[in-house]
PDB file of C-alpha atoms and ligand atoms in Angstrom:
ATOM      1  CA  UNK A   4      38.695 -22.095   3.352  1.00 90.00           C
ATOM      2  CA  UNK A   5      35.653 -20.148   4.729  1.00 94.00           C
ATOM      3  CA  UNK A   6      32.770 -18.919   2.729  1.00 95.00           C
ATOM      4  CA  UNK A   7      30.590 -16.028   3.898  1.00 97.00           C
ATOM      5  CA  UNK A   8      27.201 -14.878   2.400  1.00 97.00           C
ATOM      6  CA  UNK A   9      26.295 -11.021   2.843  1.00 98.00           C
ATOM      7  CA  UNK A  10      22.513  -9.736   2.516  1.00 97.00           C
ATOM      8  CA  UNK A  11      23.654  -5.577   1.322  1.00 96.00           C
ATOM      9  CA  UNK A  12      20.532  -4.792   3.980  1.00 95.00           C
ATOM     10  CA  UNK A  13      21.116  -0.697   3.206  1.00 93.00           C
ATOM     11  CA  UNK A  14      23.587   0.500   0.903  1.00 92.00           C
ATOM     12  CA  UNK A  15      25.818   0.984   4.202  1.00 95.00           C
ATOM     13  CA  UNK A  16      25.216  -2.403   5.864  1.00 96.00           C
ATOM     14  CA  UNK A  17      25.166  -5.682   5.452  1.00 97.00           C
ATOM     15  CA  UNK A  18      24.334  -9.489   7.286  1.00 97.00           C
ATOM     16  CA  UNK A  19      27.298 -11.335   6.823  1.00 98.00           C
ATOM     17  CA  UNK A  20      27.042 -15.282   7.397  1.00 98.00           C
ATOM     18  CA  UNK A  21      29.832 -17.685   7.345  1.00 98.00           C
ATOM     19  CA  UNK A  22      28.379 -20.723   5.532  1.00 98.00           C
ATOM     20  CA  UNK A  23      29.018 -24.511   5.386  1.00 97.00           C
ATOM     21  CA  UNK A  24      27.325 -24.816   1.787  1.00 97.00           C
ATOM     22  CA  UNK A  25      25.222 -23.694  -0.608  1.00 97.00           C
ATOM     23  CA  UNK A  26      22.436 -26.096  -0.978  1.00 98.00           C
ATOM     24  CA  UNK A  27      20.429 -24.479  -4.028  1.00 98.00           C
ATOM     25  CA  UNK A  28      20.346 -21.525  -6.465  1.00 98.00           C
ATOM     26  CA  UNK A  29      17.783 -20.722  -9.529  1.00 98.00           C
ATOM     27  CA  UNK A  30      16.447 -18.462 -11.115  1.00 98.00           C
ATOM     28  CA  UNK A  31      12.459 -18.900 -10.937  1.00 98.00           C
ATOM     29  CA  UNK A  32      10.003 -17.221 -13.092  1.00 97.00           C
ATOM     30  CA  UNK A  33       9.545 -13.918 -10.299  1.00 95.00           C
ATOM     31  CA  UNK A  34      12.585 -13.952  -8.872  1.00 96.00           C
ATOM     32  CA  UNK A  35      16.511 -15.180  -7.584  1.00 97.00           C
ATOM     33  CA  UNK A  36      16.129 -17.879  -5.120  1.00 98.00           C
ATOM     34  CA  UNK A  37      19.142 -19.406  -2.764  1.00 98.00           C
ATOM     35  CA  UNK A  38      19.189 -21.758   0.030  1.00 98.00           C
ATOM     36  CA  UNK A  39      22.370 -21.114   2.112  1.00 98.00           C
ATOM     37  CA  UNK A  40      23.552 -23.719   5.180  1.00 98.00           C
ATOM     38  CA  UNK A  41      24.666 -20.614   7.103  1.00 98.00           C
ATOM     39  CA  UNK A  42      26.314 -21.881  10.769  1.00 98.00           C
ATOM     40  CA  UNK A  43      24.654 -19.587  12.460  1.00 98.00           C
ATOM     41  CA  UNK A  44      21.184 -19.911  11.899  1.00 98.00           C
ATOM     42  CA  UNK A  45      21.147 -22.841   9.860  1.00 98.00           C
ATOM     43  CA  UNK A  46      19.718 -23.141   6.515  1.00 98.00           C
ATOM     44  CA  UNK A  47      18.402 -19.804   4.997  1.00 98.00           C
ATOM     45  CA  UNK A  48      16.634 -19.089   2.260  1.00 98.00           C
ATOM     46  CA  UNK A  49      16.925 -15.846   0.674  1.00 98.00           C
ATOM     47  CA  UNK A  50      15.111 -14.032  -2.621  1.00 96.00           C
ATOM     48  CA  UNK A  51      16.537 -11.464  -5.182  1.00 95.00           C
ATOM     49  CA  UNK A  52      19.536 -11.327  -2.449  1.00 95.00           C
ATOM     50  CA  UNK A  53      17.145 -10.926   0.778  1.00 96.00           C
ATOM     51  CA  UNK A  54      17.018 -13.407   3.771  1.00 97.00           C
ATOM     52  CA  UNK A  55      13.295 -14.674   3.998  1.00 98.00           C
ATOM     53  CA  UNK A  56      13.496 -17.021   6.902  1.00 98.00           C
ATOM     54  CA  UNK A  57      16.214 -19.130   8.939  1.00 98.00           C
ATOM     55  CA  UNK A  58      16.167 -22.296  10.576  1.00 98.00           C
ATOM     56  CA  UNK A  59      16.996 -20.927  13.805  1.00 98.00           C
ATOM     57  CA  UNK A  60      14.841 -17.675  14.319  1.00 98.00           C
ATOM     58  CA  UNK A  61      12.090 -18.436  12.046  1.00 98.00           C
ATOM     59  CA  UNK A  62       9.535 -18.781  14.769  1.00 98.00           C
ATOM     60  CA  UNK A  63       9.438 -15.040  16.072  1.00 98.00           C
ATOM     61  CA  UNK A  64       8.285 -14.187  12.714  1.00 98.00           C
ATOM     62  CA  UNK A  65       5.711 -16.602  12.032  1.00 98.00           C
ATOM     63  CA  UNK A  66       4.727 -17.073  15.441  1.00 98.00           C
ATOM     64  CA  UNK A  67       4.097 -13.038  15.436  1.00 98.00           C
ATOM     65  CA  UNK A  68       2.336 -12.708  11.957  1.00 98.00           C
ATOM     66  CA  UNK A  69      -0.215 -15.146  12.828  1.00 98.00           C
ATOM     67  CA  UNK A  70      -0.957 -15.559  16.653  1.00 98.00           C
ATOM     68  CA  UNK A  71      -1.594 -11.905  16.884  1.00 98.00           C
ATOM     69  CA  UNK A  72      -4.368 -11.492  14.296  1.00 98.00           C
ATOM     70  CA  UNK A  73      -6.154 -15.449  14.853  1.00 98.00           C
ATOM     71  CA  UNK A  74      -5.882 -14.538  18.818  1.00 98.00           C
ATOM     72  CA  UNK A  75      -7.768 -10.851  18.146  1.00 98.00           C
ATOM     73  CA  UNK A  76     -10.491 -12.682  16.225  1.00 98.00           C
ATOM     74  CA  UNK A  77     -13.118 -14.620  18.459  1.00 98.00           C
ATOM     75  CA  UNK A  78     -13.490 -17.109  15.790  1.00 98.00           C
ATOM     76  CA  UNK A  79     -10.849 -17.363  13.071  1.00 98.00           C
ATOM     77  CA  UNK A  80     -12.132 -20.603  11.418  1.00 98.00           C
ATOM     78  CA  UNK A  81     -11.224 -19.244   7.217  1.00 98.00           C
ATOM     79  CA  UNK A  82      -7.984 -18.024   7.097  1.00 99.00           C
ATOM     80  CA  UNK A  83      -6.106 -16.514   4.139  1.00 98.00           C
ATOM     81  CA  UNK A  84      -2.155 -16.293   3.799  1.00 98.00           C
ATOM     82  CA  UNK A  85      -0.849 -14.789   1.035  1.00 98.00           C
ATOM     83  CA  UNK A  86       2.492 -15.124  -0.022  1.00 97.00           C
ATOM     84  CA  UNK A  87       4.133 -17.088   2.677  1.00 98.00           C
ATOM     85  CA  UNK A  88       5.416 -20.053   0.193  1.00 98.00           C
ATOM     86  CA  UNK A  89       7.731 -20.879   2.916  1.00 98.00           C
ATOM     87  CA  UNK A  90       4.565 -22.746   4.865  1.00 98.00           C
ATOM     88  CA  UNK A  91       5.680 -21.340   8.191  1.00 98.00           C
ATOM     89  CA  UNK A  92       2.913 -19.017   8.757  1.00 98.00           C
ATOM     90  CA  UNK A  93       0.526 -21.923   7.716  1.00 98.00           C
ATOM     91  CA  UNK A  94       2.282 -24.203   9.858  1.00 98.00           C
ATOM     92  CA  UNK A  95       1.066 -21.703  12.633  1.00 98.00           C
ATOM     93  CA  UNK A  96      -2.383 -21.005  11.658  1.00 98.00           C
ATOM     94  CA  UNK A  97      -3.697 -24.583  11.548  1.00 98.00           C
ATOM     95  CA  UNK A  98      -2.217 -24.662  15.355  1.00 98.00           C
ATOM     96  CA  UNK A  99      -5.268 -22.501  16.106  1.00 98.00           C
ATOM     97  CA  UNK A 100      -8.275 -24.499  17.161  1.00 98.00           C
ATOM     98  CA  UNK A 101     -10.980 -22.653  15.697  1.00 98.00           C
ATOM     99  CA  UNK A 102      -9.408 -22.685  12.104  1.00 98.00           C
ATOM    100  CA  UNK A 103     -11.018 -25.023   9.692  1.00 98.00           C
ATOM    101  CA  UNK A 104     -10.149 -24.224   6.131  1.00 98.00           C
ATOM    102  CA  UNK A 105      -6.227 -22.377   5.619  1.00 98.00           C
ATOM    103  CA  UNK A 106      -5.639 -21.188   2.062  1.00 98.00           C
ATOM    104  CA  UNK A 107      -2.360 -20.131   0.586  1.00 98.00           C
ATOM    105  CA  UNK A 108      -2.094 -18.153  -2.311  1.00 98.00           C
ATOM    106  CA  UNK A 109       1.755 -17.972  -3.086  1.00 98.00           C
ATOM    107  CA  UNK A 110       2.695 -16.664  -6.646  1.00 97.00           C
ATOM    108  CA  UNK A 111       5.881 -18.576  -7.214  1.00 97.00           C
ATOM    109  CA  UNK A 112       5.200 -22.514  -7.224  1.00 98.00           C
ATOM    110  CA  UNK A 113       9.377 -23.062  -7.159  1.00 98.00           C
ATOM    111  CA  UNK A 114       9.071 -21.173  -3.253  1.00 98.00           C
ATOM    112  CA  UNK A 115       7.322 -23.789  -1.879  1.00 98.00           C
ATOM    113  CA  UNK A 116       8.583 -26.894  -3.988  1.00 98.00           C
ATOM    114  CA  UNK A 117      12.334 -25.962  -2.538  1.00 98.00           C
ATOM    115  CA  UNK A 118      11.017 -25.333   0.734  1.00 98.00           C
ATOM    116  CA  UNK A 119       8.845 -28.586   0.707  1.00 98.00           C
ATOM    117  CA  UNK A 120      12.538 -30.035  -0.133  1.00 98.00           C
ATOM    118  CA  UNK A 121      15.430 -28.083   2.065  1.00 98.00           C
ATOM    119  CA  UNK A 122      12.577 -26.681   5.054  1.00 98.00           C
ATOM    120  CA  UNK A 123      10.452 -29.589   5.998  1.00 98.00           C
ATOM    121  CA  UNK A 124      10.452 -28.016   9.612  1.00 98.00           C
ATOM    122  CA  UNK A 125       8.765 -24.676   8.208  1.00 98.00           C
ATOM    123  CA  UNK A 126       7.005 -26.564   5.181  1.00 98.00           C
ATOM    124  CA  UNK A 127       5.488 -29.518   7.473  1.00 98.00           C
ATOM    125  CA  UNK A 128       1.737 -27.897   7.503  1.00 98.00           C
ATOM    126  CA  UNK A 129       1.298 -27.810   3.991  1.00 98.00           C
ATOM    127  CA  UNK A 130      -0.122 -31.144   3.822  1.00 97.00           C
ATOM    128  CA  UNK A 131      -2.783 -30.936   6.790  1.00 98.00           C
ATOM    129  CA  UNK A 132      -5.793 -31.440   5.431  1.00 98.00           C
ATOM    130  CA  UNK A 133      -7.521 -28.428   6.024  1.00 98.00           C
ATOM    131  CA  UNK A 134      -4.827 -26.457   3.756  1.00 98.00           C
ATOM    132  CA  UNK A 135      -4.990 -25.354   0.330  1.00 98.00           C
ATOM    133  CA  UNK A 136      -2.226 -24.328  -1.554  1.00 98.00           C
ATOM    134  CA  UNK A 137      -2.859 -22.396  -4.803  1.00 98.00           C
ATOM    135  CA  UNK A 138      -0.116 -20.808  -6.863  1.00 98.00           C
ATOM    136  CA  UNK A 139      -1.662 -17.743  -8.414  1.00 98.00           C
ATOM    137  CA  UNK A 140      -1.321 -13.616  -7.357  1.00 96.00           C
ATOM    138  CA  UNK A 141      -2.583 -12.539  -3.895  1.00 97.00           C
ATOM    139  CA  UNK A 142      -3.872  -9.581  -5.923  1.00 96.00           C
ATOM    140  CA  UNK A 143      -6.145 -11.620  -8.252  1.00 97.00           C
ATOM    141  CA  UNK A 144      -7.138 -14.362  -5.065  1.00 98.00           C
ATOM    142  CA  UNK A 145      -8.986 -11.767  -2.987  1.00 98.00           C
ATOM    143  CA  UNK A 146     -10.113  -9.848  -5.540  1.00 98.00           C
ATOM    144  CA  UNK A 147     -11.939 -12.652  -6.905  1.00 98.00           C
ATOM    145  CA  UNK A 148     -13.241 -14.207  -3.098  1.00 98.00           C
ATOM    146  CA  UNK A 149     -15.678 -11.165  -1.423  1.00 98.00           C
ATOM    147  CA  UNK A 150     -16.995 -10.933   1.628  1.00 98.00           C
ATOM    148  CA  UNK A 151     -15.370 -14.991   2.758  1.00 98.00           C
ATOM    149  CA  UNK A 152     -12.111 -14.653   4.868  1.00 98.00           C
ATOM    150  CA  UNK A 153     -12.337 -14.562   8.729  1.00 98.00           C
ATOM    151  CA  UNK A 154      -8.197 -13.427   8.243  1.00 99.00           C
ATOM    152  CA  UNK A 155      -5.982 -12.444   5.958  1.00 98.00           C
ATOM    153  CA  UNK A 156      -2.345 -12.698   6.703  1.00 98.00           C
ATOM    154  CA  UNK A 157      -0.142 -11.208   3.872  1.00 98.00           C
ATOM    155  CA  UNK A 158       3.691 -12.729   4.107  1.00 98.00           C
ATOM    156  CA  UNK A 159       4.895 -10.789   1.549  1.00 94.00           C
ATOM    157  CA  UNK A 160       8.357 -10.453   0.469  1.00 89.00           C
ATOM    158  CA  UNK A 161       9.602  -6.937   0.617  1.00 86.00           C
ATOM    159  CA  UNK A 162       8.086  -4.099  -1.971  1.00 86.00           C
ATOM    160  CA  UNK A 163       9.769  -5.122  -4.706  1.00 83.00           C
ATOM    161  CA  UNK A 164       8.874  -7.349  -8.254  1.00 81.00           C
ATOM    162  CA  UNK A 165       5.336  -9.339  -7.818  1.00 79.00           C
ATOM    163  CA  UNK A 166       4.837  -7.302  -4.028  1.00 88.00           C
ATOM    164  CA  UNK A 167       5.197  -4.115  -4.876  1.00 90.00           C
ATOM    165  CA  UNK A 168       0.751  -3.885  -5.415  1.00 91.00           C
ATOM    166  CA  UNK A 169       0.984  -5.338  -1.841  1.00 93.00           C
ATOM    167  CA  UNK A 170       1.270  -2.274  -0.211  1.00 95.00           C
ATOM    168  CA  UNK A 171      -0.356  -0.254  -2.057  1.00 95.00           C
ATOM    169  CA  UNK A 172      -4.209   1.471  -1.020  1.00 97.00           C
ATOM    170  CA  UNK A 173      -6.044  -0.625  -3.776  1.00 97.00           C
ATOM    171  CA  UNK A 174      -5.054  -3.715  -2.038  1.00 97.00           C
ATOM    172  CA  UNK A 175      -5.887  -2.689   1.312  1.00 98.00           C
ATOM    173  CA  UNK A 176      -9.540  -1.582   0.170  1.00 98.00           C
ATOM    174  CA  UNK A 177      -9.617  -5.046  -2.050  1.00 98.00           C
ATOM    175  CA  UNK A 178      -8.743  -7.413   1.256  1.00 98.00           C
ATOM    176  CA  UNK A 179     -11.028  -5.910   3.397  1.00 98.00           C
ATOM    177  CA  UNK A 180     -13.810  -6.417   0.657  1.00 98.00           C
ATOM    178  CA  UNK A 181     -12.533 -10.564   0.739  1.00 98.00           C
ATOM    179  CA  UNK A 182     -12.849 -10.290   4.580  1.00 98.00           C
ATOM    180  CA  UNK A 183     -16.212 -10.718   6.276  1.00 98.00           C
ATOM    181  CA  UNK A 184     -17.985  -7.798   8.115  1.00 98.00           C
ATOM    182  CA  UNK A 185     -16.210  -8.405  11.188  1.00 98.00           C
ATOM    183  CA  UNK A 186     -12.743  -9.799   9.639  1.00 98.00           C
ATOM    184  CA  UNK A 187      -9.343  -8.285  10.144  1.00 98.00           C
ATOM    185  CA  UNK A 188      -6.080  -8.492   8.852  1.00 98.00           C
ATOM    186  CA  UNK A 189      -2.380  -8.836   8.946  1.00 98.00           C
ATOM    187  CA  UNK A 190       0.496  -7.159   6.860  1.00 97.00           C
ATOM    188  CA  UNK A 191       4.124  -7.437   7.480  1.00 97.00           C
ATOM    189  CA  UNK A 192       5.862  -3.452   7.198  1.00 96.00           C
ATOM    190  CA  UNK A 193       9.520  -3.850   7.287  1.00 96.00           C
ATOM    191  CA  UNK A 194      11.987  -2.081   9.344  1.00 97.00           C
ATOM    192  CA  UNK A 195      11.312   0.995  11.936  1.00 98.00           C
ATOM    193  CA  UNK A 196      14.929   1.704  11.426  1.00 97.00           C
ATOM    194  CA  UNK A 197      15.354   0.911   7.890  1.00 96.00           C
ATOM    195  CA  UNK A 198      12.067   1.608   6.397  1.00 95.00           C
ATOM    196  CA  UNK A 199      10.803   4.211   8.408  1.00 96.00           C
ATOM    197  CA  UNK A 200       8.360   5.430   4.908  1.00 96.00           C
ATOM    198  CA  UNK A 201       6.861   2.297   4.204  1.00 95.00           C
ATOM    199  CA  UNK A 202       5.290   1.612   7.649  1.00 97.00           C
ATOM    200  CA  UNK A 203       3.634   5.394   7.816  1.00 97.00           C
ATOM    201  CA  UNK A 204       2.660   5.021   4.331  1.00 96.00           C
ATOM    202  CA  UNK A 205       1.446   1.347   5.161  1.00 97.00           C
ATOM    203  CA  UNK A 206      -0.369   2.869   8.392  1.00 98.00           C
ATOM    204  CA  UNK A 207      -1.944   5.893   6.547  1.00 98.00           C
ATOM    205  CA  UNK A 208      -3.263   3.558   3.838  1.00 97.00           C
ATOM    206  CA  UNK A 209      -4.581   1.043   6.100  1.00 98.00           C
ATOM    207  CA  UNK A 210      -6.403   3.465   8.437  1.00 98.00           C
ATOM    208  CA  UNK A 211      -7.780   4.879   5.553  1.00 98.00           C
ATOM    209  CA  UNK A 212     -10.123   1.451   5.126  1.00 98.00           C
ATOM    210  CA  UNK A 213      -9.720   0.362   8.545  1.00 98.00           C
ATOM    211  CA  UNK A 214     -11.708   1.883  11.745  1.00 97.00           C
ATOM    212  CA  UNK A 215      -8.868  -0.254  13.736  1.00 98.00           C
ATOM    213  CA  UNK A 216      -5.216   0.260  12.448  1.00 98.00           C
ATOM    214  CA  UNK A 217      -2.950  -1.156  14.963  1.00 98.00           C
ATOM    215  CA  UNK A 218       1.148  -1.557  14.334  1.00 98.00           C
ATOM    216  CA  UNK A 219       3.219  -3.863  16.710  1.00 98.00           C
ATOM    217  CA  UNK A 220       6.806  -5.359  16.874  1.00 98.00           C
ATOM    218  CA  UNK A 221       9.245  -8.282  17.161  1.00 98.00           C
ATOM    219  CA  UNK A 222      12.590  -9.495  17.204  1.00 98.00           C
ATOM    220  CA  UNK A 223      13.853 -11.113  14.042  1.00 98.00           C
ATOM    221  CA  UNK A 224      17.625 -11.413  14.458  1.00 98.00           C
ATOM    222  CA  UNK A 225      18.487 -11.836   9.987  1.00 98.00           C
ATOM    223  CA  UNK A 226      15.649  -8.986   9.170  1.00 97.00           C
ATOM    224  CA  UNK A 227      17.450  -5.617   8.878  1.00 96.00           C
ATOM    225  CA  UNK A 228      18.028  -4.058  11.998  1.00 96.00           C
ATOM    226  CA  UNK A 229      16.249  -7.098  13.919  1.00 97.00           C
ATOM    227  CA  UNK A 230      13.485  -4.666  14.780  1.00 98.00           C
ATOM    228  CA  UNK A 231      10.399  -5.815  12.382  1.00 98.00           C
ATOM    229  CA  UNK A 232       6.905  -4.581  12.258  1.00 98.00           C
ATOM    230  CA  UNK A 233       3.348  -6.026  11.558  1.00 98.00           C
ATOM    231  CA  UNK A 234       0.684  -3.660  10.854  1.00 98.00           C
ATOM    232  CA  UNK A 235      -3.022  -5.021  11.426  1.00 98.00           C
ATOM    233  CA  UNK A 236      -6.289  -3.556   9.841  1.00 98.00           C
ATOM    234  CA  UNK A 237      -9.842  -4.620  11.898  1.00 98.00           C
ATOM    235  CA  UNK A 238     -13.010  -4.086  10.701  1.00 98.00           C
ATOM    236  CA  UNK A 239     -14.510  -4.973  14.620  1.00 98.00           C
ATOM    237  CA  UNK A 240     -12.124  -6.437  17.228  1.00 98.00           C
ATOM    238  CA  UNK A 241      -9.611  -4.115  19.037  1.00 98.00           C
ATOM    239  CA  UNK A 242      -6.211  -6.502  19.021  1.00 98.00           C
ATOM    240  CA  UNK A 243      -5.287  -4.565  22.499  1.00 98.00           C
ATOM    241  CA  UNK A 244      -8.756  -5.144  24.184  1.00 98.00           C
ATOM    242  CA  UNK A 245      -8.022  -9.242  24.088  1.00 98.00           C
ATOM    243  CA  UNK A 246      -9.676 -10.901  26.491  1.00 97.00           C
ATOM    244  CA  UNK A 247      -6.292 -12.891  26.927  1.00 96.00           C
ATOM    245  CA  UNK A 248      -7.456 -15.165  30.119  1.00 96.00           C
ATOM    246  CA  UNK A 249      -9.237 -17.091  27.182  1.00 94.00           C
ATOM    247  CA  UNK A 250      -5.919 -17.538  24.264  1.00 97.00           C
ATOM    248  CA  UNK A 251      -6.259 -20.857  23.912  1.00 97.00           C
ATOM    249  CA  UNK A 252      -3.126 -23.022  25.024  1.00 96.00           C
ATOM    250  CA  UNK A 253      -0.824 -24.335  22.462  1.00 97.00           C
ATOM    251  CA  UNK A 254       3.043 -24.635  21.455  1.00 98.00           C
ATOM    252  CA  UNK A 255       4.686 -21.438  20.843  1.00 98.00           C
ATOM    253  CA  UNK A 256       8.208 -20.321  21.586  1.00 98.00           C
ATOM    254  CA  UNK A 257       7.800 -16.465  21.203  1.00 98.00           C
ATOM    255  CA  UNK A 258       3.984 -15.319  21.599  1.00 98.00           C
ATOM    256  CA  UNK A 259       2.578 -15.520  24.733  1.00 98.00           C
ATOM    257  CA  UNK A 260      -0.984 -14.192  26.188  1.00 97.00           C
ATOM    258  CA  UNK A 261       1.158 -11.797  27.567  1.00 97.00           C
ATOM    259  CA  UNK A 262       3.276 -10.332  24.694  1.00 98.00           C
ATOM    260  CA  UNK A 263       0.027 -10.243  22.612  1.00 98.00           C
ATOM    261  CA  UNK A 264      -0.550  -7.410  24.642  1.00 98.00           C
ATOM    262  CA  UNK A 265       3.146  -5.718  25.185  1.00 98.00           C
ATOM    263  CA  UNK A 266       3.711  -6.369  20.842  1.00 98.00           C
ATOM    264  CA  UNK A 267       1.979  -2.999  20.692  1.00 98.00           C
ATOM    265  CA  UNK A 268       3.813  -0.653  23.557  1.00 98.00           C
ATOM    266  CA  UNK A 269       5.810   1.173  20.811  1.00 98.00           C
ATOM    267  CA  UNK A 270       8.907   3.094  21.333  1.00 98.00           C
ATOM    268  CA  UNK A 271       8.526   6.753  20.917  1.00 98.00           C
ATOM    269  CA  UNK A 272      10.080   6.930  17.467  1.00 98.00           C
ATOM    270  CA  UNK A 273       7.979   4.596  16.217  1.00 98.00           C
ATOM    271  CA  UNK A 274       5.129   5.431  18.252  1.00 98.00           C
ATOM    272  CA  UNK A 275       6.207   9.075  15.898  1.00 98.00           C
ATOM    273  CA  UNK A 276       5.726   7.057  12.736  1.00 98.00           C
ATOM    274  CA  UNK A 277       2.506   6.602  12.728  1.00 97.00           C
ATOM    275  CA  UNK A 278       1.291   9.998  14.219  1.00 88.00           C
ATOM    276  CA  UNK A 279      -2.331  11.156  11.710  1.00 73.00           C
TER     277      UNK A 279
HETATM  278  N1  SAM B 310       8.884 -13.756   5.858  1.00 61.45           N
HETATM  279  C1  SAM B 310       9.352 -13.214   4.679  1.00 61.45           C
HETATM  280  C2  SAM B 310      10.027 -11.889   4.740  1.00 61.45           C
HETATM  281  O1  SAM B 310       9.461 -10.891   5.215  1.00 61.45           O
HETATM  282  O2  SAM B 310      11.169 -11.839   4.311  1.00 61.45           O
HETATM  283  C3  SAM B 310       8.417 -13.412   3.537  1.00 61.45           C
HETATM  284  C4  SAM B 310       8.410 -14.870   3.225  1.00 61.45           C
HETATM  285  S1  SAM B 310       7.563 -15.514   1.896  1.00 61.45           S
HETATM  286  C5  SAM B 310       8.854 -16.500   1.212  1.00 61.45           C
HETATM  287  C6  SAM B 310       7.228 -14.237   0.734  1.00 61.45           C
HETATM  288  C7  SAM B 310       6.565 -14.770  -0.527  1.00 61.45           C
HETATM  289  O3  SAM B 310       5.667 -13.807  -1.087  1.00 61.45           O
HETATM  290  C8  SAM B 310       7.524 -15.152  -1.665  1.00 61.45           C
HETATM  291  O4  SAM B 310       7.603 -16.539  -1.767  1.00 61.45           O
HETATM  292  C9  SAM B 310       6.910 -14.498  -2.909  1.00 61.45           C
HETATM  293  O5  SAM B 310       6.945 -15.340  -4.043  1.00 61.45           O
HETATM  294  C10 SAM B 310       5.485 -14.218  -2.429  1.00 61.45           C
HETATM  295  N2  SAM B 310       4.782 -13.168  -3.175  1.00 61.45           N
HETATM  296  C11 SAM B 310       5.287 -11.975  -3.591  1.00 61.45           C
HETATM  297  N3  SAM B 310       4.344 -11.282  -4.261  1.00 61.45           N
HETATM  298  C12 SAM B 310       3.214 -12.052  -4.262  1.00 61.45           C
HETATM  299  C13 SAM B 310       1.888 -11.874  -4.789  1.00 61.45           C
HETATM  300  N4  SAM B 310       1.568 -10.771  -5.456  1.00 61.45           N
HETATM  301  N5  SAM B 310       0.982 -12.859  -4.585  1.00 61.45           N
HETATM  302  C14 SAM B 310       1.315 -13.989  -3.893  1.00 61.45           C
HETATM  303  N6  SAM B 310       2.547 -14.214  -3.396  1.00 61.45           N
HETATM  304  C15 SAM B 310       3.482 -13.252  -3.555  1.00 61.45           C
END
């Protein structure tokens, strides 16, 4: 017999996966958690019924989230990820050689405990020594730490439950108070296709606190529409004027120099979304 999962991506559309097994399902304390063994992309784990991150394509989006922003800054040596209980943005970040200290502030402790369990691939950085995981709100963390993060990268699950304040102006102005004067920032914005309102919302709000608002894109075959966005906030350093002779070299499988550059050639209707 075959089993298929579905992610309802719109009210029109859906993912459908056939699946060897379902490894895990709870309900935590902030949400619906599943890890799927899909045959496609391998094992899956998905919240309140929406993919996070697969085994197989996993890399554009962590790869993308954090190689942008820590190759912008000259010297990214604190770095804040919030959300991101998966550890696969971490696992990036300490990659950089100029970060010293990596700090994740994931609300739900069950995130990474199962992903410490069914994703040691994506989980494997949480134990480097310069990482510290703390289970608390993202809200609370930098509203509590001024004027101390080099970058903030904030892996957030879609707008909905604990990340709805995510997107929201209040945050924005509260990160860049936790970043130092010439810190910069990170947010993932969903869909151009999908969720065309929450990157010009996103972009408006950010610009608002940023001198440097900047939106690029990637490929992430299980997000809706594959098409996914990033939208950065800089207090100082242009993420387009990269001196990117001097990236330094280590493993990647989707950034490049190169496509730290191209991420932000937009196509015109997205280019339109974010029009003052
Ligand atoms: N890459 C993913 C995506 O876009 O689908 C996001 C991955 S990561 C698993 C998202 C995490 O953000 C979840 O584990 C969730 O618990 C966490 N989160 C949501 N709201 C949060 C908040 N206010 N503070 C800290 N973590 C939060």
């Amino acid at each position: 017999m075959e089993l298929w999962y579905t992610e309802k991506q719109t009210e029109n559309l859906g993912l459908t996966c056939k699946t060897n097994n379902t490894l895990h399902v709870e309900q935590t304390e902030f949400q619906s958690m599943a890890v799927i063994n899909t045959v496609q992309f391998g094992r899956m784990l998905v919240l309140d019924g929406m993919v996070q991150t697969t085994i197989e394509d996993e890399f554009v989006y962590h790869e993308m989230i954090t190689h942008v922003p820590l190759n912008t800054h000259p010297n990214p040596q604190n770095v804040l990820v919030i959300g991101g209980g998966d550890g696969g943005a971490i696992r990036e970040v300490i990659k950089h050689p100029a970060v010293k200290k990596a700090t994740l502030v994931e609300i739900d402790r069950r995130v990474v405990e199962i992903s410490r369990e069914y994703f040691p691939e994506i989980s494997c950085g949480l134990d480097d020594p310069r990482v510290t995981v703390i289970y608390d709100d993202g809200i609370k963390h930098v509203a509590d730490h001024k004027d101390y993060y080099d970058v903030i990268i904030v892996d957030s699950t879609e707008p909905v439950g604990p990340a709805v304040e995510l997107f929201s102006y209040n945050f924005y102005k509260s990160i860049s108070e936790s970043l130092k004067k010439d810190g910069l920032f990170v947010a993932q914005t969903e869909s151009p296709f999908f969720n065309a309102n929450i990157i010009s919302e996103c972009y408006q709000k950010i610009s608002e606190v940023f001198s440097i608002t900047k939106l690029y894109l990637a490929n992430v075959p299980t997000y809706p529409s594959g098409l996914w966005s990033f939208t950065m906030g800089s207090k100082k350093y242009d993420p387009e004027a990269v001196d990117v002779s001097a990236v330094p070299d280590y493993p990647t499988r989707y950034y490049t120099p190169k496509l730290h550059l191209s991420c932000f050639v937009l196509p015109k209707f997205v280019a339109e979304l974010i029009v003052p």
